[in-house]
Coordinates of N, CA and C in Angstrom, one line a residue:
M1 N -13.5 -5.6 -33.2 CA -12.1 -5.4 -33.7 C -11.1 -6.2 -32.9
H2 N -10.2 -6.9 -33.5 CA -9.2 -7.7 -32.8 C -8.1 -6.8 -32.3
M3 N -7.5 -7.4 -31.2 CA -6.4 -6.6 -30.5 C -5.3 -6.2 -31.5
K4 N -5.0 -7.1 -32.4 CA -3.9 -6.7 -33.4 C -4.3 -5.4 -34.1
E5 N -5.5 -5.3 -34.5 CA -6.0 -4.1 -35.3 C -6.0 -2.9 -34.3
I6 N -6.4 -3.1 -33.1 CA -6.5 -2.0 -32.1 C -5.1 -1.5 -31.9
L7 N -4.1 -2.4 -31.7 CA -2.7 -2.0 -31.4 C -2.1 -1.3 -32.7
A8 N -2.5 -1.8 -33.8 CA -1.9 -1.2 -35.1 C -2.4 0.3 -35.2
Q9 N -3.7 0.5 -34.8 CA -4.2 1.9 -34.9 C -3.8 2.8 -33.7
L10 N -3.4 2.1 -32.6 CA -3.1 2.9 -31.4 C -2.0 3.9 -31.6
L11 N -0.9 3.5 -32.2 CA 0.2 4.4 -32.4 C -0.2 5.6 -33.2
T12 N -0.9 5.3 -34.3 CA -1.4 6.4 -35.2 C -2.3 7.4 -34.4
K13 N -3.3 6.8 -33.7 CA -4.2 7.6 -32.9 C -3.5 8.4 -31.8
A14 N -2.5 7.8 -31.2 CA -1.7 8.5 -30.1 C -1.0 9.6 -30.7
K15 N -0.4 9.4 -31.9 CA 0.4 10.5 -32.6 C -0.5 11.7 -33.0
E16 N -1.7 11.3 -33.4 CA -2.7 12.4 -33.8 C -3.1 13.2 -32.6
K17 N -3.2 12.6 -31.5 CA -3.6 13.3 -30.2 C -2.5 13.9 -29.5
Q18 N -1.2 13.8 -29.9 CA -0.1 14.2 -29.2 C -0.1 15.7 -28.8
A19 N -0.3 16.5 -29.8 CA -0.3 18.0 -29.5 C -1.5 18.4 -28.6
E20 N -2.6 17.8 -28.8 CA -3.8 18.0 -28.0 C -3.5 17.6 -26.5
N21 N -2.9 16.4 -26.4 CA -2.6 15.9 -25.1 C -1.6 16.7 -24.3
K22 N -0.6 17.2 -25.1 CA 0.5 18.0 -24.5 C -0.1 19.3 -23.9
K23 N -1.0 19.9 -24.7 CA -1.7 21.1 -24.3 C -2.5 20.8 -23.0
F24 N -3.3 19.8 -23.1 CA -4.2 19.4 -22.0 C -3.4 19.2 -20.7
F25 N -2.3 18.4 -20.8 CA -1.5 18.1 -19.6 C -0.8 19.3 -19.1
T26 N -0.4 20.2 -19.9 CA 0.3 21.5 -19.5 C -0.7 22.3 -18.6
K27 N -1.9 22.4 -19.1 CA -3.0 23.1 -18.4 C -3.3 22.4 -17.1
L28 N -3.3 21.0 -17.1 CA -3.6 20.2 -16.0 C -2.6 20.4 -14.9
R29 N -1.3 20.4 -15.3 CA -0.2 20.6 -14.3 C -0.3 22.0 -13.6
K30 N -0.7 23.0 -14.4 CA -0.8 24.3 -13.9 C -1.9 24.4 -12.9
K31 N -3.0 23.8 -13.2 CA -4.2 24.0 -12.3 C -5.0 22.7 -12.2
P32 N -4.4 21.7 -11.5 CA -5.2 20.4 -11.4 C -6.4 20.6 -10.5
P33 N -7.5 20.0 -11.0 CA -8.8 20.0 -10.1 C -8.5 19.4 -8.8
K34 N -9.2 19.9 -7.8 CA -9.0 19.3 -6.4 C -9.3 17.8 -6.3
N35 N -10.2 17.4 -7.1 CA -10.6 16.0 -7.0 C -10.0 15.1 -8.1
L36 N -8.9 15.5 -8.7 CA -8.3 14.8 -9.8 C -8.0 13.4 -9.5
D37 N -7.4 13.1 -8.3 CA -7.1 11.7 -7.9 C -8.3 10.8 -7.9
Y38 N -9.4 11.4 -7.4 CA -10.7 10.7 -7.3 C -11.2 10.4 -8.7
I39 N -11.2 11.4 -9.6 CA -11.7 11.3 -11.0 C -10.8 10.2 -11.7
M40 N -9.5 10.2 -11.5 CA -8.6 9.3 -12.2 C -8.9 7.9 -11.7
Q41 N -9.1 7.7 -10.4 CA -9.3 6.4 -9.8 C -10.6 5.8 -10.4
Q42 N -11.6 6.6 -10.6 CA -12.9 6.2 -11.1 C -12.7 5.8 -12.6
L43 N -12.1 6.6 -13.4 CA -11.9 6.4 -14.8 C -11.0 5.1 -15.0
H44 N -10.0 5.0 -14.2 CA -9.1 3.8 -14.2 C -9.9 2.5 -13.9
E45 N -10.7 2.6 -12.9 CA -11.5 1.4 -12.5 C -12.5 1.0 -13.6
E46 N -13.2 2.0 -14.1 CA -14.2 1.8 -15.2 C -13.6 1.1 -16.4
E47 N -12.4 1.7 -16.8 CA -11.7 1.1 -17.9 C -11.3 -0.3 -17.7
F48 N -10.7 -0.6 -16.5 CA -10.2 -1.9 -16.3 C -11.3 -3.0 -16.0
E49 N -12.5 -2.5 -15.8 CA -13.6 -3.4 -15.7 C -13.9 -4.1 -17.0
K50 N -13.6 -3.3 -18.1 CA -13.9 -3.8 -19.5 C -12.6 -4.2 -20.3
T51 N -11.5 -4.0 -19.7 CA -10.2 -4.3 -20.4 C -9.6 -5.6 -19.8
D52 N -9.2 -6.5 -20.7 CA -8.5 -7.7 -20.3 C -7.1 -7.6 -20.8
C53 N -6.2 -7.3 -19.8 CA -4.8 -7.2 -20.2 C -4.2 -8.4 -20.9
L54 N -4.8 -9.6 -20.6 CA -4.3 -10.8 -21.2 C -4.5 -10.9 -22.7
E55 N -5.5 -10.1 -23.2 CA -5.7 -10.1 -24.6 C -4.6 -9.3 -25.3
C56 N -4.0 -8.4 -24.6 CA -3.1 -7.4 -25.2 C -1.6 -7.7 -24.8
A57 N -1.2 -7.4 -23.6 CA 0.2 -7.6 -23.1 C 1.2 -6.8 -23.9
N58 N 0.7 -5.7 -24.6 CA 1.6 -4.9 -25.4 C 2.7 -4.3 -24.6
C59 N 2.4 -3.9 -23.3 CA 3.4 -3.3 -22.4 C 4.6 -4.3 -22.2
C60 N 4.3 -5.6 -22.1 CA 5.3 -6.6 -21.8 C 6.1 -7.0 -23.1
K61 N 5.4 -6.7 -24.2 CA 6.0 -7.1 -25.5 C 6.9 -6.0 -26.1
T62 N 6.6 -4.7 -25.7 CA 7.3 -3.6 -26.3 C 8.2 -2.7 -25.4
T63 N 7.9 -2.8 -24.1 CA 8.7 -2.0 -23.2 C 9.1 -2.8 -22.0
G64 N 10.1 -2.3 -21.4 CA 10.6 -3.1 -20.2 C 10.5 -2.2 -19.0
P65 N 10.2 -2.8 -17.8 CA 10.1 -2.0 -16.6 C 11.5 -1.7 -16.0
L66 N 11.5 -0.8 -15.1 CA 12.7 -0.6 -14.3 C 12.7 -1.6 -13.2
F67 N 13.8 -2.2 -12.8 CA 13.8 -3.1 -11.7 C 14.5 -2.5 -10.6
T68 N 13.8 -2.4 -9.4 CA 14.4 -1.8 -8.2 C 15.2 -2.9 -7.5
N69 N 16.0 -2.5 -6.6 CA 16.7 -3.5 -5.8 C 15.8 -4.5 -5.1
S70 N 14.7 -4.0 -4.6 CA 13.8 -5.0 -3.9 C 13.1 -5.9 -4.9
D71 N 12.8 -5.4 -6.2 CA 12.3 -6.3 -7.2 C 13.3 -7.4 -7.5
I72 N 14.5 -7.0 -7.6 CA 15.6 -8.0 -8.0 C 15.7 -9.0 -6.9
E73 N 15.7 -8.6 -5.6 CA 15.8 -9.5 -4.5 C 14.6 -10.5 -4.5
R74 N 13.4 -9.9 -4.6 CA 12.2 -10.7 -4.6 C 12.1 -11.7 -5.7
I75 N 12.4 -11.3 -6.9 CA 12.3 -12.2 -8.1 C 13.4 -13.2 -8.1
S76 N 14.6 -12.9 -7.7 CA 15.7 -13.8 -7.6 C 15.4 -14.9 -6.6
K77 N 14.8 -14.6 -5.5 CA 14.4 -15.5 -4.5 C 13.4 -16.5 -5.0
Y78 N 12.4 -15.9 -5.7 CA 11.3 -16.7 -6.3 C 11.9 -17.7 -7.4
L79 N 12.9 -17.3 -8.1 CA 13.5 -18.1 -9.2 C 14.6 -19.0 -8.7
R80 N 14.9 -18.8 -7.4 CA 16.0 -19.5 -6.7 C 17.3 -19.3 -7.4
L81 N 17.6 -18.0 -7.7 CA 18.8 -17.6 -8.3 C 19.5 -16.6 -7.3
K82 N 20.8 -16.5 -7.4 CA 21.4 -15.4 -6.6 C 21.1 -14.1 -7.4
P83 N 20.9 -13.0 -6.7 CA 20.6 -11.8 -7.4 C 21.6 -11.4 -8.5
Q84 N 22.8 -11.7 -8.3 CA 23.8 -11.4 -9.4 C 23.6 -12.2 -10.6
K85 N 23.2 -13.5 -10.4 CA 22.9 -14.4 -11.5 C 21.7 -13.9 -12.3
F86 N 20.7 -13.5 -11.5 CA 19.4 -13.0 -12.1 C 19.8 -11.8 -13.0
I87 N 20.6 -10.9 -12.5 CA 21.0 -9.7 -13.2 C 21.7 -10.1 -14.5
E88 N 22.7 -11.0 -14.4 CA 23.5 -11.4 -15.5 C 22.6 -12.0 -16.6
N89 N 21.6 -12.9 -16.2 CA 20.7 -13.6 -17.1 C 19.7 -12.7 -17.8
Y90 N 19.2 -11.7 -17.1 CA 18.0 -11.0 -17.6 C 18.1 -9.5 -17.7
L91 N 19.0 -8.9 -17.0 CA 19.0 -7.4 -16.9 C 20.2 -6.8 -17.5
R92 N 20.1 -5.5 -17.8 CA 21.3 -4.7 -18.2 C 21.1 -3.3 -17.5
V93 N 22.1 -2.5 -17.5 CA 22.0 -1.2 -16.9 C 21.8 -0.2 -18.1
D94 N 20.9 0.7 -18.0 CA 20.6 1.7 -19.0 C 21.4 3.0 -18.8
E95 N 21.1 3.9 -19.7 CA 21.9 5.2 -19.6 C 21.6 6.0 -18.4
D96 N 20.5 5.7 -17.7 CA 20.2 6.4 -16.4 C 20.7 5.6 -15.2
N97 N 21.5 4.6 -15.5 CA 22.0 3.7 -14.5 C 21.0 2.8 -13.7
D98 N 19.9 2.6 -14.4 CA 18.8 1.7 -13.9 C 18.9 0.4 -14.5
Y99 N 18.4 -0.6 -13.7 CA 18.4 -2.0 -14.2 C 17.1 -2.1 -15.1
I100 N 17.3 -2.6 -16.3 CA 16.1 -2.9 -17.2 C 16.3 -4.2 -17.9
L101 N 15.3 -4.7 -18.6 CA 15.4 -6.0 -19.3 C 16.5 -5.9 -20.3
Q102 N 17.2 -7.0 -20.6 CA 18.1 -7.1 -21.7 C 17.4 -7.0 -23.0
Q103 N 16.2 -7.5 -23.1 CA 15.5 -7.5 -24.3 C 14.0 -7.5 -24.1
V104 N 13.2 -7.1 -25.1 CA 11.8 -7.2 -25.1 C 11.4 -8.0 -26.3
P105 N 10.3 -8.8 -26.4 CA 9.4 -9.0 -25.3 C 10.1 -9.6 -24.0
C106 N 9.4 -9.3 -22.9 CA 9.9 -9.8 -21.6 C 10.1 -11.3 -21.6
A107 N 11.2 -11.8 -21.1 CA 11.5 -13.2 -21.0 C 10.5 -14.0 -20.2
F108 N 9.8 -13.3 -19.3 CA 8.8 -14.0 -18.4 C 7.4 -14.0 -19.0
L109 N 7.2 -13.5 -20.2 CA 5.9 -13.4 -20.8 C 5.7 -14.7 -21.7
G110 N 4.6 -15.4 -21.4 CA 4.4 -16.7 -22.1 C 3.6 -16.3 -23.4
S111 N 3.5 -17.3 -24.3 CA 2.8 -17.1 -25.6 C 1.3 -16.9 -25.3
D112 N 0.8 -17.2 -24.1 CA -0.6 -17.0 -23.8 C -0.8 -15.7 -23.1
N113 N 0.3 -14.8 -23.1 CA 0.3 -13.5 -22.5 C 0.2 -13.6 -20.9
Y114 N 0.5 -14.7 -20.4 CA 0.6 -14.8 -18.9 C 2.0 -14.6 -18.5
C115 N 2.2 -14.0 -17.3 CA 3.5 -13.7 -16.8 C 3.9 -14.8 -15.9
S116 N 5.1 -15.4 -16.1 CA 5.5 -16.5 -15.3 C 6.0 -16.1 -13.9
I117 N 6.2 -14.8 -13.6 CA 6.6 -14.3 -12.3 C 5.5 -13.3 -11.8
Y118 N 4.3 -13.5 -12.2 CA 3.2 -12.5 -11.9 C 3.2 -12.2 -10.4
E119 N 3.2 -13.2 -9.5 CA 3.1 -12.9 -8.1 C 4.2 -12.0 -7.5
V120 N 5.4 -12.1 -8.2 CA 6.5 -11.3 -7.7 C 7.0 -10.3 -8.7
R121 N 6.2 -10.0 -9.7 CA 6.6 -9.1 -10.8 C 7.0 -7.7 -10.3
P122 N 7.8 -7.0 -11.1 CA 8.3 -5.7 -10.6 C 7.2 -4.7 -10.3
K123 N 7.5 -3.8 -9.4 CA 6.6 -2.7 -9.0 C 6.1 -2.0 -10.2
A124 N 6.9 -1.7 -11.1 CA 6.6 -0.9 -12.3 C 5.5 -1.7 -13.1
C125 N 5.6 -3.0 -13.1 CA 4.6 -3.8 -13.9 C 3.3 -3.8 -13.1
R126 N 3.3 -3.9 -11.8 CA 2.1 -3.9 -10.9 C 1.4 -2.6 -11.1
E127 N 2.1 -1.5 -11.3 CA 1.4 -0.2 -11.3 C 1.1 0.3 -12.7
F128 N 1.6 -0.4 -13.7 CA 1.3 0.1 -15.1 C -0.2 0.0 -15.4
P129 N -0.8 1.0 -16.1 CA -0.2 2.1 -16.8 C -0.2 3.4 -15.9
H130 N -0.2 3.3 -14.6 CA -0.1 4.4 -13.6 C -1.2 5.4 -13.7
T131 N -2.3 5.0 -14.3 CA -3.4 6.0 -14.4 C -4.2 6.2 -13.1
D132 N -3.9 5.4 -12.1 CA -4.6 5.5 -10.8 C -3.6 6.1 -9.8
R133 N -2.5 6.6 -10.2 CA -1.5 7.1 -9.3 C -2.0 8.4 -8.7
K134 N -1.7 8.6 -7.4 CA -1.9 9.9 -6.8 C -1.1 11.0 -7.4
K135 N -1.6 12.2 -7.5 CA -0.9 13.3 -8.1 C -0.6 12.9 -9.6
F136 N -1.6 12.3 -10.2 CA -1.4 11.9 -11.6 C -0.9 12.9 -12.6
H137 N -1.3 14.2 -12.3 CA -0.8 15.3 -13.2 C 0.7 15.4 -13.3
Q138 N 1.4 14.9 -12.3 CA 2.8 15.1 -12.2 C 3.6 14.1 -13.1
I139 N 2.9 13.1 -13.6 CA 3.6 12.0 -14.5 C 3.1 12.1 -15.9
S140 N 2.7 13.3 -16.4 CA 2.1 13.4 -17.7 C 3.1 13.0 -18.8
H141 N 4.4 13.2 -18.6 CA 5.4 12.8 -19.6 C 5.3 11.3 -19.8
L142 N 5.1 10.5 -18.7 CA 5.0 9.1 -18.8 C 3.7 8.7 -19.4
T143 N 2.6 9.3 -19.1 CA 1.3 9.0 -19.6 C 1.3 9.3 -21.1
M144 N 2.0 10.3 -21.6 CA 2.1 10.6 -23.0 C 2.7 9.4 -23.8
K145 N 3.7 8.8 -23.1 CA 4.3 7.6 -23.8 C 3.3 6.4 -23.7
N146 N 2.7 6.3 -22.5 CA 1.9 5.1 -22.3 C 0.6 5.0 -23.2
V147 N 0.1 6.1 -23.6 CA -1.1 6.1 -24.4 C -0.8 5.5 -25.8
A148 N 0.4 5.5 -26.2 CA 0.8 4.8 -27.4 C 1.1 3.3 -27.3
I149 N 1.2 2.9 -26.0 CA 1.5 1.5 -25.7 C 0.3 0.7 -25.3
C150 N -0.5 1.4 -24.5 CA -1.6 0.7 -23.8 C -3.0 1.3 -24.2
P151 N -3.8 0.4 -24.8 CA -5.1 0.9 -25.2 C -6.0 1.4 -24.1
A152 N -5.8 0.8 -22.9 CA -6.6 1.3 -21.7 C -6.1 2.7 -21.3
A153 N -4.8 2.9 -21.3 CA -4.3 4.3 -20.9 C -4.9 5.3 -21.9
Y154 N -4.9 4.9 -23.2 CA -5.4 5.8 -24.2 C -6.9 6.2 -23.9
N155 N -7.7 5.1 -23.7 CA -9.1 5.4 -23.4 C -9.3 6.2 -22.1
I156 N -8.5 6.0 -21.1 CA -8.6 6.7 -19.8 C -8.3 8.2 -20.1
V157 N -7.3 8.5 -20.8 CA -6.9 9.9 -21.1 C -8.0 10.5 -21.9
E158 N -8.6 9.8 -22.9 CA -9.6 10.4 -23.7 C -10.9 10.7 -22.8
A159 N -11.2 9.7 -22.0 CA -12.4 9.9 -21.0 C -12.1 11.1 -20.1
M160 N -10.9 11.2 -19.7 CA -10.5 12.3 -18.8 C -10.6 13.6 -19.4
K161 N -10.2 13.8 -20.7 CA -10.3 15.0 -21.4 C -11.7 15.4 -21.5
K162 N -12.6 14.5 -21.8 CA -14.0 14.7 -22.0 C -14.6 15.2 -20.6
Q163 N -14.2 14.5 -19.6 CA -14.8 14.8 -18.2 C -14.3 16.2 -17.7
L164 N -13.1 16.6 -18.1 CA -12.5 17.8 -17.5 C -12.7 19.0 -18.5
K165 N -13.3 18.8 -19.6 CA -13.5 19.8 -20.6 C -14.2 21.0 -19.9
G166 N -13.8 22.2 -20.3 CA -14.4 23.4 -19.8 C -14.2 23.8 -18.4
R167 N -13.1 23.2 -17.8 CA -12.8 23.6 -16.4 C -11.9 24.8 -16.4

């Protein structure tokens, strides 16, 4: 199956699983297994051994990361722009008062799905889809969104539900 088809189905599949995932994460937040971080790290690594983000880049095409002040400093320096100029050219302030991209797809994403600022990309991009984050159960609201954007996140959550069934 081609990535276009996978992504077309992802939204539908994520919607179908929404109630189930909500229930699962509510239970997980109440009583996370002691080794949850370890389990998540393993599932994350296994999934990303077989997932090539360059085939997809749906995160870069459909959502924008938050830019921290240190992201802005680092990227501006890399682009040889004054931070204020970088902000003017690429960012806007959202309703939570955070800096985000003016538009998606991301201006730094090439047609080959390569990121032109990969070495200095925002922290949020480096950590996406956050499925290997410590205390993973605390970001379930974010994960619920990410399973509809990222095929790998979807697969990781499905594998996780299987593995933690009957606990």
